[in-house]
CSV table of N, CA, C and O in Angstrom, one decimal:
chain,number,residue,atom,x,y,z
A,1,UNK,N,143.5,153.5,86.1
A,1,UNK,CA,142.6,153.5,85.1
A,1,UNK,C,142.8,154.6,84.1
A,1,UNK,O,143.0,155.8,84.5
A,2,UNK,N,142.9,154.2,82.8
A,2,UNK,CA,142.6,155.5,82.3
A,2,UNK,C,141.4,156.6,82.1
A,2,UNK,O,140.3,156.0,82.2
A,3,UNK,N,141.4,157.8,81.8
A,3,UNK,CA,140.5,158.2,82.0
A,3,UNK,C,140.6,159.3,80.3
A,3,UNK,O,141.6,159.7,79.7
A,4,UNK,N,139.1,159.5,80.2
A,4,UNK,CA,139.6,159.9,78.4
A,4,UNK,C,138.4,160.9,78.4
A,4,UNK,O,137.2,160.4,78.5
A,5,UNK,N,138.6,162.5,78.3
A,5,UNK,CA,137.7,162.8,77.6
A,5,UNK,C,137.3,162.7,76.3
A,5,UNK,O,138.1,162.3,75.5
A,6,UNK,N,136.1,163.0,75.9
A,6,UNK,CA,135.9,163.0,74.4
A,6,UNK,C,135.4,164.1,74.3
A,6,UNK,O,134.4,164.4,74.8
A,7,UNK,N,136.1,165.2,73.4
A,7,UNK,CA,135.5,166.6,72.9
A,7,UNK,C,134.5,166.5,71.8
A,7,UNK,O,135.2,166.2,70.8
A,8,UNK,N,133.6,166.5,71.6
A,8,UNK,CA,132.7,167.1,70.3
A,8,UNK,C,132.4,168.4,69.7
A,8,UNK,O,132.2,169.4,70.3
A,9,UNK,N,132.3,168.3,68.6
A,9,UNK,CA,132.7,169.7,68.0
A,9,UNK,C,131.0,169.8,67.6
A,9,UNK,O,130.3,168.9,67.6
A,10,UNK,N,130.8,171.2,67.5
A,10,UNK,CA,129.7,171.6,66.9
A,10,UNK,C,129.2,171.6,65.5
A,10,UNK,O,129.3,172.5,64.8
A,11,UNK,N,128.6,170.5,65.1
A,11,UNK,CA,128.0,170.5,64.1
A,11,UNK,C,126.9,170.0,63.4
A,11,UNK,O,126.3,169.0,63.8
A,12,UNK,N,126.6,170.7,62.5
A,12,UNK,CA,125.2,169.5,61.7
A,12,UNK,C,125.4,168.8,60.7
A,12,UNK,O,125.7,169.0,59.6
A,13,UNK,N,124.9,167.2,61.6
A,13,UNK,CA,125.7,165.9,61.0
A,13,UNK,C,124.4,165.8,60.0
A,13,UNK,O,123.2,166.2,60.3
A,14,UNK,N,124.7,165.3,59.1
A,14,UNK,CA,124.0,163.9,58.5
A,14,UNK,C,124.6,162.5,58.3
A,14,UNK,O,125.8,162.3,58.7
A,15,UNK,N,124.1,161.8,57.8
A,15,UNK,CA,124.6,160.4,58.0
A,15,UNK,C,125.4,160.4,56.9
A,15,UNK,O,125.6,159.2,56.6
A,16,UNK,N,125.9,161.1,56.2
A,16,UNK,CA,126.6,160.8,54.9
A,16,UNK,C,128.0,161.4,55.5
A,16,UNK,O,129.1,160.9,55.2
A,17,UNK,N,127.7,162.5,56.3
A,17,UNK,CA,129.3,162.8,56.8
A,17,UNK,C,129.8,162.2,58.5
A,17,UNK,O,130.7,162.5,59.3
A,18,UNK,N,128.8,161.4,58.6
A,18,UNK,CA,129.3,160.3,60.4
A,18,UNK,C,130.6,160.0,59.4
A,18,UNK,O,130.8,159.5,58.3
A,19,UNK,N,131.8,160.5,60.8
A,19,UNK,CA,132.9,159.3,60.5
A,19,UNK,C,133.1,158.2,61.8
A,19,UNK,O,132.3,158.1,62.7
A,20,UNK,N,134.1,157.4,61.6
A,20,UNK,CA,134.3,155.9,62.7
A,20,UNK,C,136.4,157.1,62.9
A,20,UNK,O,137.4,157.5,62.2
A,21,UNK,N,136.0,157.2,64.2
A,21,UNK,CA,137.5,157.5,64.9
A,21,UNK,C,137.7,156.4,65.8
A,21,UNK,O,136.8,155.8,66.5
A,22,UNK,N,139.0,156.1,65.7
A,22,UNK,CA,139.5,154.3,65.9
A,22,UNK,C,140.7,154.8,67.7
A,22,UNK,O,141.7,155.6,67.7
A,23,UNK,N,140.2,154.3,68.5
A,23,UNK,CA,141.0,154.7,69.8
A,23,UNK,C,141.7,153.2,70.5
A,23,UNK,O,141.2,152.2,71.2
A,24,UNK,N,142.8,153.4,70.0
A,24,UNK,CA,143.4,152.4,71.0
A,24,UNK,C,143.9,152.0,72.1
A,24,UNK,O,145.0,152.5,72.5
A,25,UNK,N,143.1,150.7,73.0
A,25,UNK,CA,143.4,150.9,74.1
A,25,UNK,C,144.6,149.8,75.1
A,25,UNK,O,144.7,148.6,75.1
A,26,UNK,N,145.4,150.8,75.8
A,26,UNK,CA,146.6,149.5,76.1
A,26,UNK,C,147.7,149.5,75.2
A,26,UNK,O,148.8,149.3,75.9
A,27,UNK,N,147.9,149.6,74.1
A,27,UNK,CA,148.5,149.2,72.9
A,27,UNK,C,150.0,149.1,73.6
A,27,UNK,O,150.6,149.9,74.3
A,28,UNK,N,150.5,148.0,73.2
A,28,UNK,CA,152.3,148.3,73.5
A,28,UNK,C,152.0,147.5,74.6
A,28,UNK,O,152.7,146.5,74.4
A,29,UNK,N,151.2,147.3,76.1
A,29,UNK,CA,150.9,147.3,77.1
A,29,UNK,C,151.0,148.2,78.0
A,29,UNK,O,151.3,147.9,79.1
A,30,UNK,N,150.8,149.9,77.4
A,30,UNK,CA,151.0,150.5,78.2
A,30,UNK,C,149.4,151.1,78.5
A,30,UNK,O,148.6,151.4,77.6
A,31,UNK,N,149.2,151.1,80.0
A,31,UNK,CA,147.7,151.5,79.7
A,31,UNK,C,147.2,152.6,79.5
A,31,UNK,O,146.9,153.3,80.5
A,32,UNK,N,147.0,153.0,78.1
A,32,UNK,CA,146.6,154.3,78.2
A,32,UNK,C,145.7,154.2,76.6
A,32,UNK,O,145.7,153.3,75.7
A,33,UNK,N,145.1,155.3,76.5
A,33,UNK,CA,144.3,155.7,75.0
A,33,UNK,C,144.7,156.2,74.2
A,33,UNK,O,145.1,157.4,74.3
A,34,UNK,N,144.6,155.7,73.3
A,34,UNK,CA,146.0,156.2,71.5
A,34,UNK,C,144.9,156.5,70.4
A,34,UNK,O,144.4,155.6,69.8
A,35,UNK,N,144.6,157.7,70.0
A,35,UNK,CA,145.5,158.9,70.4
A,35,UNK,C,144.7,159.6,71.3
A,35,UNK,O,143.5,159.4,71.4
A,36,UNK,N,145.6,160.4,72.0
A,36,UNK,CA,145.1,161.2,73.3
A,36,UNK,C,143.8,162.2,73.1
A,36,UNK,O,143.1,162.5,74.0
A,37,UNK,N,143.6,162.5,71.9
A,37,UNK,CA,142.5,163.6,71.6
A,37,UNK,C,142.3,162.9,69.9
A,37,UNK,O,142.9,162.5,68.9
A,38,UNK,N,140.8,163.2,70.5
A,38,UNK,CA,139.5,163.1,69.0
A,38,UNK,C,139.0,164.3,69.0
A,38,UNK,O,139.3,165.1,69.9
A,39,UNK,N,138.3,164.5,68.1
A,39,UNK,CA,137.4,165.5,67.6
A,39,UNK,C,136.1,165.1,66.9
A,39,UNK,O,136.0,165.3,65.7
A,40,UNK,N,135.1,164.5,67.9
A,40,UNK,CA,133.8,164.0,67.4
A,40,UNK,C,132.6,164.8,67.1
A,40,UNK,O,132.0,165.3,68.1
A,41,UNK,N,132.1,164.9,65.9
A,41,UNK,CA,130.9,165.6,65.9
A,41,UNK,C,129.3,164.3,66.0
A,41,UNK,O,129.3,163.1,65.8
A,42,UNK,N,128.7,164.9,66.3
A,42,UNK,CA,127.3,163.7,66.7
A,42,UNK,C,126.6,163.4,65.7
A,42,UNK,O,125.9,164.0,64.9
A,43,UNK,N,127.0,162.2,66.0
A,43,UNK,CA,126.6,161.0,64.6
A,43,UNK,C,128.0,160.3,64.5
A,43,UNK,O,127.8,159.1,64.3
A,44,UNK,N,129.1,160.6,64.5
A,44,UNK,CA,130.3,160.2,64.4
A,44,UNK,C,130.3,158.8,65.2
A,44,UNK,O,129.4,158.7,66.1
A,45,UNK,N,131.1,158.0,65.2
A,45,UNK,CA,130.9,156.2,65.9
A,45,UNK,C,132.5,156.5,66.4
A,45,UNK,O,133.3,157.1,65.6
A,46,UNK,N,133.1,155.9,68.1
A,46,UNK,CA,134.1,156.4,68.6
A,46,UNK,C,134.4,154.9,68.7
A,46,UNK,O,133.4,154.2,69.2
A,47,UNK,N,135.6,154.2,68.3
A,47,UNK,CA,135.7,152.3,67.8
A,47,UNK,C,136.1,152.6,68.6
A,47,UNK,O,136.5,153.7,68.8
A,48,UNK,N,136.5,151.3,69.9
A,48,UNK,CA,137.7,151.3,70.9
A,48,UNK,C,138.2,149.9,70.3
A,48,UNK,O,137.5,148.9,70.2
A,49,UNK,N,139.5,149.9,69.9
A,49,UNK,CA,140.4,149.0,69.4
A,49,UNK,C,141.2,147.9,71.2
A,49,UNK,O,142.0,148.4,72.0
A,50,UNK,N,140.8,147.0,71.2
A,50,UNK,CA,141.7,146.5,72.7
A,50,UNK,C,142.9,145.6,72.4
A,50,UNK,O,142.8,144.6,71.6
A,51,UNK,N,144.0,146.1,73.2
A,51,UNK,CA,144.9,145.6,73.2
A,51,UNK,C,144.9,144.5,74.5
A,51,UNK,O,144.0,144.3,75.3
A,52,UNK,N,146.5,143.7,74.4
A,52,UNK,CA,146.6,142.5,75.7
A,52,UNK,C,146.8,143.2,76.7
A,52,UNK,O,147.3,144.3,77.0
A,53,UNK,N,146.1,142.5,77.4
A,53,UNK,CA,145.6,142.3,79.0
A,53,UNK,C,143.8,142.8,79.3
A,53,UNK,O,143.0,142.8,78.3
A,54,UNK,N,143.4,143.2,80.4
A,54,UNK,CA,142.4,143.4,80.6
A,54,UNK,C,141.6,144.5,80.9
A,54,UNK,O,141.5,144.9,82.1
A,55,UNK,N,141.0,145.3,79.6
A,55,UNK,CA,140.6,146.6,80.1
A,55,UNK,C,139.0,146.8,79.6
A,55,UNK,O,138.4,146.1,78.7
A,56,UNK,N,138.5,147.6,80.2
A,56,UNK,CA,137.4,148.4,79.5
A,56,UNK,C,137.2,149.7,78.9
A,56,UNK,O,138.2,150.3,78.6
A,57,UNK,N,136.1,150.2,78.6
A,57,UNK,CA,136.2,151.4,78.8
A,57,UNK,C,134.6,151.6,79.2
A,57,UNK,O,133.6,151.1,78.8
A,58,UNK,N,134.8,153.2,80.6
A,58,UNK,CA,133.5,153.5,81.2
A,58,UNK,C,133.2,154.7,81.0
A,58,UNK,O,134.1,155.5,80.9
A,59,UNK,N,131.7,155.2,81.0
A,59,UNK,CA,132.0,156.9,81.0
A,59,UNK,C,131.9,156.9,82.5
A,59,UNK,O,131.3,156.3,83.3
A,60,UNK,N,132.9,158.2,82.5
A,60,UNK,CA,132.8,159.0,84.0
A,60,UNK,C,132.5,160.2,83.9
A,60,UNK,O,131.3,160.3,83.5
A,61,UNK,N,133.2,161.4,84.3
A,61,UNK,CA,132.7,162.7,84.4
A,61,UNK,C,134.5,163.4,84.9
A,61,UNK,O,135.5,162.9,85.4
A,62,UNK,N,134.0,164.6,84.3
A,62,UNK,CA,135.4,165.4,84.9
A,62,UNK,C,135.5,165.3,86.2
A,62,UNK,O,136.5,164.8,86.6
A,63,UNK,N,134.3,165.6,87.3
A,63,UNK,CA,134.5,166.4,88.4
A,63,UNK,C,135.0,164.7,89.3
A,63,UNK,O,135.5,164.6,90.4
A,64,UNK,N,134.6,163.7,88.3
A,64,UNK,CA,134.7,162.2,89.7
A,64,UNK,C,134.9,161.4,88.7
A,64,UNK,O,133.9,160.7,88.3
A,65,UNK,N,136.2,161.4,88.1
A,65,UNK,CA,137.0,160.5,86.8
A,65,UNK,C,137.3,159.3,87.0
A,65,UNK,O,137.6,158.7,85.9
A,66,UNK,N,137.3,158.7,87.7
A,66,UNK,CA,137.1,157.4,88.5
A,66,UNK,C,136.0,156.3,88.9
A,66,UNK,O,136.2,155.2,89.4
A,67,UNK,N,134.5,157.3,88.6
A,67,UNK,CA,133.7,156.6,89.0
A,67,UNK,C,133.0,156.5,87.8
A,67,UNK,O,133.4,157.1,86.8
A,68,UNK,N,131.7,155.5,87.8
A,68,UNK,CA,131.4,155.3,86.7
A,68,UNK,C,129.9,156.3,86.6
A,68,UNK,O,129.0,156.2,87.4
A,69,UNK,N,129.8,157.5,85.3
A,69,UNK,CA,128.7,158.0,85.4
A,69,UNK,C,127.5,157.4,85.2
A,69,UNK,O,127.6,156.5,84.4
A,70,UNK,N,126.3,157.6,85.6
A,70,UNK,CA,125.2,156.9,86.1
A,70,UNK,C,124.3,157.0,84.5
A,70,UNK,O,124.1,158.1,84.0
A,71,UNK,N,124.0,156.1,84.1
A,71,UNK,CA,123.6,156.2,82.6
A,71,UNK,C,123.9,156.2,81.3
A,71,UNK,O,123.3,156.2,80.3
A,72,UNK,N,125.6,156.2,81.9
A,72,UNK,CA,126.9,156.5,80.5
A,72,UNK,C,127.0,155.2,80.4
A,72,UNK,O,126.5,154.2,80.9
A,73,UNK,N,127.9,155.5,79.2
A,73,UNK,CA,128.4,154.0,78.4
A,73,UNK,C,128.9,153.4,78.7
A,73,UNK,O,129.6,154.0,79.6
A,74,UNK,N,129.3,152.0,78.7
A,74,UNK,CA,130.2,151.4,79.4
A,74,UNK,C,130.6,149.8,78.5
A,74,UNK,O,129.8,149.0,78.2
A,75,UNK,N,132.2,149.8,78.3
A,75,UNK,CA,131.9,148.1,77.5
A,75,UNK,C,132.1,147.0,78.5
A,75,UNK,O,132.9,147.1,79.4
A,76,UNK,N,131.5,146.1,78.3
A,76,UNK,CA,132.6,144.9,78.9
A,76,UNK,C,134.2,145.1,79.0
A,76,UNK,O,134.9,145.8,78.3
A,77,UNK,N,134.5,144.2,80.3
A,77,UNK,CA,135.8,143.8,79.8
A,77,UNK,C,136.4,142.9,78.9
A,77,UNK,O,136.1,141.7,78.9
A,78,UNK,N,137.2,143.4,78.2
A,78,UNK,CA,137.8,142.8,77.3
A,78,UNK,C,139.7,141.6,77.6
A,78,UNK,O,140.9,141.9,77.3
A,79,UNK,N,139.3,140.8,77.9
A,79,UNK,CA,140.8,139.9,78.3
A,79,UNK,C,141.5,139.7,77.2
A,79,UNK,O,141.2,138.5,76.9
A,80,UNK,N,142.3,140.0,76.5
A,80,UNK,CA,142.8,140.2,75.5
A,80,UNK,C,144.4,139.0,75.6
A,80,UNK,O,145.2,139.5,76.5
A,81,UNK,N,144.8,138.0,75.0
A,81,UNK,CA,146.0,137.4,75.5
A,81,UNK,C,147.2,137.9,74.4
A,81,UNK,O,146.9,138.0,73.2
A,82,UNK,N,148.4,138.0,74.6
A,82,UNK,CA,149.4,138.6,73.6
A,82,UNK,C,149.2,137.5,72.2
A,82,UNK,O,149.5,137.8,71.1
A,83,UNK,N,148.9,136.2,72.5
A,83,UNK,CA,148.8,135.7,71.9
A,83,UNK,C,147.6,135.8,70.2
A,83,UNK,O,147.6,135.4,69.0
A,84,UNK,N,146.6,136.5,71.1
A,84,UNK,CA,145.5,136.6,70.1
A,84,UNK,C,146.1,137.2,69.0
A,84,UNK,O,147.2,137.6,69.1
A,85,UNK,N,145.1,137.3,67.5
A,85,UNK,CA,145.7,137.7,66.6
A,85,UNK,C,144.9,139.1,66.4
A,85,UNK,O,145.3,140.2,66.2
A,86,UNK,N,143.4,138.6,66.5
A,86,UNK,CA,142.1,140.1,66.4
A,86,UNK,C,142.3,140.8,67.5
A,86,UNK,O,142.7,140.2,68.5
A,87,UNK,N,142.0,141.7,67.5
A,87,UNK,CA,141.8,142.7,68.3
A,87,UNK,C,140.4,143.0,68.5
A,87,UNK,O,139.9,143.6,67.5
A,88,UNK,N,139.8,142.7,69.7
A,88,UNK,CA,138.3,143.2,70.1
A,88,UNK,C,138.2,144.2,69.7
A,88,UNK,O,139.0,145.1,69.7
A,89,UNK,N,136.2,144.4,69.1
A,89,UNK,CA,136.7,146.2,69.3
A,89,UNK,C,134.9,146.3,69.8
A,89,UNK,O,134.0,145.4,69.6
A,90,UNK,N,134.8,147.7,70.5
A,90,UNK,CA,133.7,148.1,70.7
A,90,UNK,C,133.7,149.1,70.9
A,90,UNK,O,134.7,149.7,71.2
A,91,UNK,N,132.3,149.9,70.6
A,91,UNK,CA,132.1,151.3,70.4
A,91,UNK,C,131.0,152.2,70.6
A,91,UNK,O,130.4,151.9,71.6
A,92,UNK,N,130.4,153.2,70.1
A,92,UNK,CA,129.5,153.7,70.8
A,92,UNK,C,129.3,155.3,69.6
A,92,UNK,O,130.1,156.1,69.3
A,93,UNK,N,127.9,155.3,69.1
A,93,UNK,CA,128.2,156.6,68.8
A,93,UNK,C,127.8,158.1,69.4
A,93,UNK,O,126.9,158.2,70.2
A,94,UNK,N,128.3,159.0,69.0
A,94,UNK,CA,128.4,160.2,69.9
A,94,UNK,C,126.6,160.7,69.6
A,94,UNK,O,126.0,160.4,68.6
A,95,UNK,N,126.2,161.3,70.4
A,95,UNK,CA,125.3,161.9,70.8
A,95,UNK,C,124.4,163.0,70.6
A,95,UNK,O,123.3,163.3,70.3
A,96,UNK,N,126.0,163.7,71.3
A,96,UNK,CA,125.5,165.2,71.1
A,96,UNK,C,127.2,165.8,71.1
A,96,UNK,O,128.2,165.2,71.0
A,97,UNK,N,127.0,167.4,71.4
A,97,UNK,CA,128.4,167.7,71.1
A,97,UNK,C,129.3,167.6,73.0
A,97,UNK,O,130.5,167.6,73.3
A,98,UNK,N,128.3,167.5,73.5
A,98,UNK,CA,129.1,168.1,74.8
A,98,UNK,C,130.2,167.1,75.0
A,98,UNK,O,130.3,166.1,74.3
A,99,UNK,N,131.4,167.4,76.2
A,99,UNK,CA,132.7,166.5,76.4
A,99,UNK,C,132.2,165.1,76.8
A,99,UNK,O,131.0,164.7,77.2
A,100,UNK,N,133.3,164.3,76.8
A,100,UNK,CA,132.8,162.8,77.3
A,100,UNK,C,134.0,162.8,77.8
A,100,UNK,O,134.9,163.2,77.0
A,101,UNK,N,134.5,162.0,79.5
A,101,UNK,CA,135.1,161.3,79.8
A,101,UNK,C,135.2,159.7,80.0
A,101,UNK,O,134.3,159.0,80.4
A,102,UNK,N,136.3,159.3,79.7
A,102,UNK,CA,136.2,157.4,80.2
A,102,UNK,C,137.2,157.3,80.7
A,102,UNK,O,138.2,158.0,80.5
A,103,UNK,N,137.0,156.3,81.5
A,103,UNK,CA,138.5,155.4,82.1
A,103,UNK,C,138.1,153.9,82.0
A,103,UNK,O,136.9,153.5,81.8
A,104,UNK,N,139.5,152.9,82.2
A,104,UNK,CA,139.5,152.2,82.3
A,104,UNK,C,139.0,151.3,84.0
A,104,UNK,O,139.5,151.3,85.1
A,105,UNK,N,138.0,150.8,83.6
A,105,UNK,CA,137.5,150.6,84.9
A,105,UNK,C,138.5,148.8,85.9
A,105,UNK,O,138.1,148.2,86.9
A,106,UNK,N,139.5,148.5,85.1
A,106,UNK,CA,140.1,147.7,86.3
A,106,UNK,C,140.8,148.2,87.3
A,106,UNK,O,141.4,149.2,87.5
A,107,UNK,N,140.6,147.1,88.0
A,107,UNK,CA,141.3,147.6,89.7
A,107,UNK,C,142.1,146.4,89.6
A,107,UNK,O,143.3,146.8,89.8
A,108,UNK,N,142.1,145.2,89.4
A,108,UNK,CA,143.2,143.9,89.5
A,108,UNK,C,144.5,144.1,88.3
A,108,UNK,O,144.3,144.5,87.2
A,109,UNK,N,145.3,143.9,88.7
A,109,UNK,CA,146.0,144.1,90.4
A,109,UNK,C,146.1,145.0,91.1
A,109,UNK,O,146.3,144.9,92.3
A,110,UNK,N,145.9,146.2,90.3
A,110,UNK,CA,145.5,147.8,91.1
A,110,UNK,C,145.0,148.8,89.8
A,110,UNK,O,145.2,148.9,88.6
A,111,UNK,N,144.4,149.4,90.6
A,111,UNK,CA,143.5,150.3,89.1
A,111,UNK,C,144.3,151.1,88.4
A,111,UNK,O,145.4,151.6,88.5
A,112,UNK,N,143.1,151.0,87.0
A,112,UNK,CA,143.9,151.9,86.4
A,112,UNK,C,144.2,153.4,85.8
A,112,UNK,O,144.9,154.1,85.2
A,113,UNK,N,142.5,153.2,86.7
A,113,UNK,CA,142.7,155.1,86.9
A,113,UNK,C,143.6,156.2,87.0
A,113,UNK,O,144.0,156.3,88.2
A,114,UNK,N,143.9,157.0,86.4
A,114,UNK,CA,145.1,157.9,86.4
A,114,UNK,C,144.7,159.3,85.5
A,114,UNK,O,144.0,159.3,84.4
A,115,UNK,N,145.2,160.4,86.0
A,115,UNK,CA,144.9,161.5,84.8
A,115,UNK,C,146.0,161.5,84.0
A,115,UNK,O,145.6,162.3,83.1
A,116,UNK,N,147.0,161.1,83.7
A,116,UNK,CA,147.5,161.4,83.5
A,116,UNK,C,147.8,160.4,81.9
A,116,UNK,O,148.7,160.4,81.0
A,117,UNK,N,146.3,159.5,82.1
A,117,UNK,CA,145.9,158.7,80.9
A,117,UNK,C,144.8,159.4,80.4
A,117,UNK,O,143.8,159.0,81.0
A,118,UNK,N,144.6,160.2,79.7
A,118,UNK,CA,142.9,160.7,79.0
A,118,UNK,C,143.1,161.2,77.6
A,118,UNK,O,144.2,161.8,77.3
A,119,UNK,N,142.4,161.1,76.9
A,119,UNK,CA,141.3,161.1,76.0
A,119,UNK,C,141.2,162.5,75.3
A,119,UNK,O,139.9,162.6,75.3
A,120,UNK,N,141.4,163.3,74.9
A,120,UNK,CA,140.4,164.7,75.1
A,120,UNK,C,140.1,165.2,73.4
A,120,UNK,O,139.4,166.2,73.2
């Protein structure tokens, strides 16, 4: 699974300066989150772009990156075939400033949890 933090920066939003940061997931079919670091202030909307095959995205937590945290975001999975032309997308806007992690929450055929896929 991948696993992605999200940093937020300190600031005071208004709605006139929310931006949309576009994160792609899988892309190529490799599983991982493109690009590896955002910089979201709260108000800002974090798009997850899905590529082919089958992924999500879940929040976790640093300390237990693999599990899903209890109240966090979470999308469907998305089954994506090479064939499609759109690309699903789903998203979520930021909050507050503090970090966010996600991973990809499949396990079939084996998970795809990994640090060595994140976000930050």
């Amino acid at each position: 699974m991948y696993i992605l933090p999200v940093v937020s920066a300190l600031a005071s939003v208004s709605l006139v300066s929310a931006k949309v940061l576009n994160v792609l997931v899988g892309i190529n079919g490799v599983n991982n989150f493109m690009p590896t670091a955002v910089l979201a202030d709260a108000g800002d909307t974090i798009m997850f772009q899905f590529a082919a095959k089958n992924h999500s995205v879940t929040q976790s937590s640093f300390d237990h990156p693999c599990q899903p945290l209890a109240g966090g975001v979470s999308s469907p999975f998305f089954n994506v075939q090479t064939t499609d032309t759109m690309a699903p997308e789903w998203g979520f806007t930021v909050d507050d400033t503090s970090p966010k992690w996600f991973y990809c929450a499949q396990t079939i055929p084996a998970s795809h949890c990994s640090r060595e896929w994140c976000l930050q």
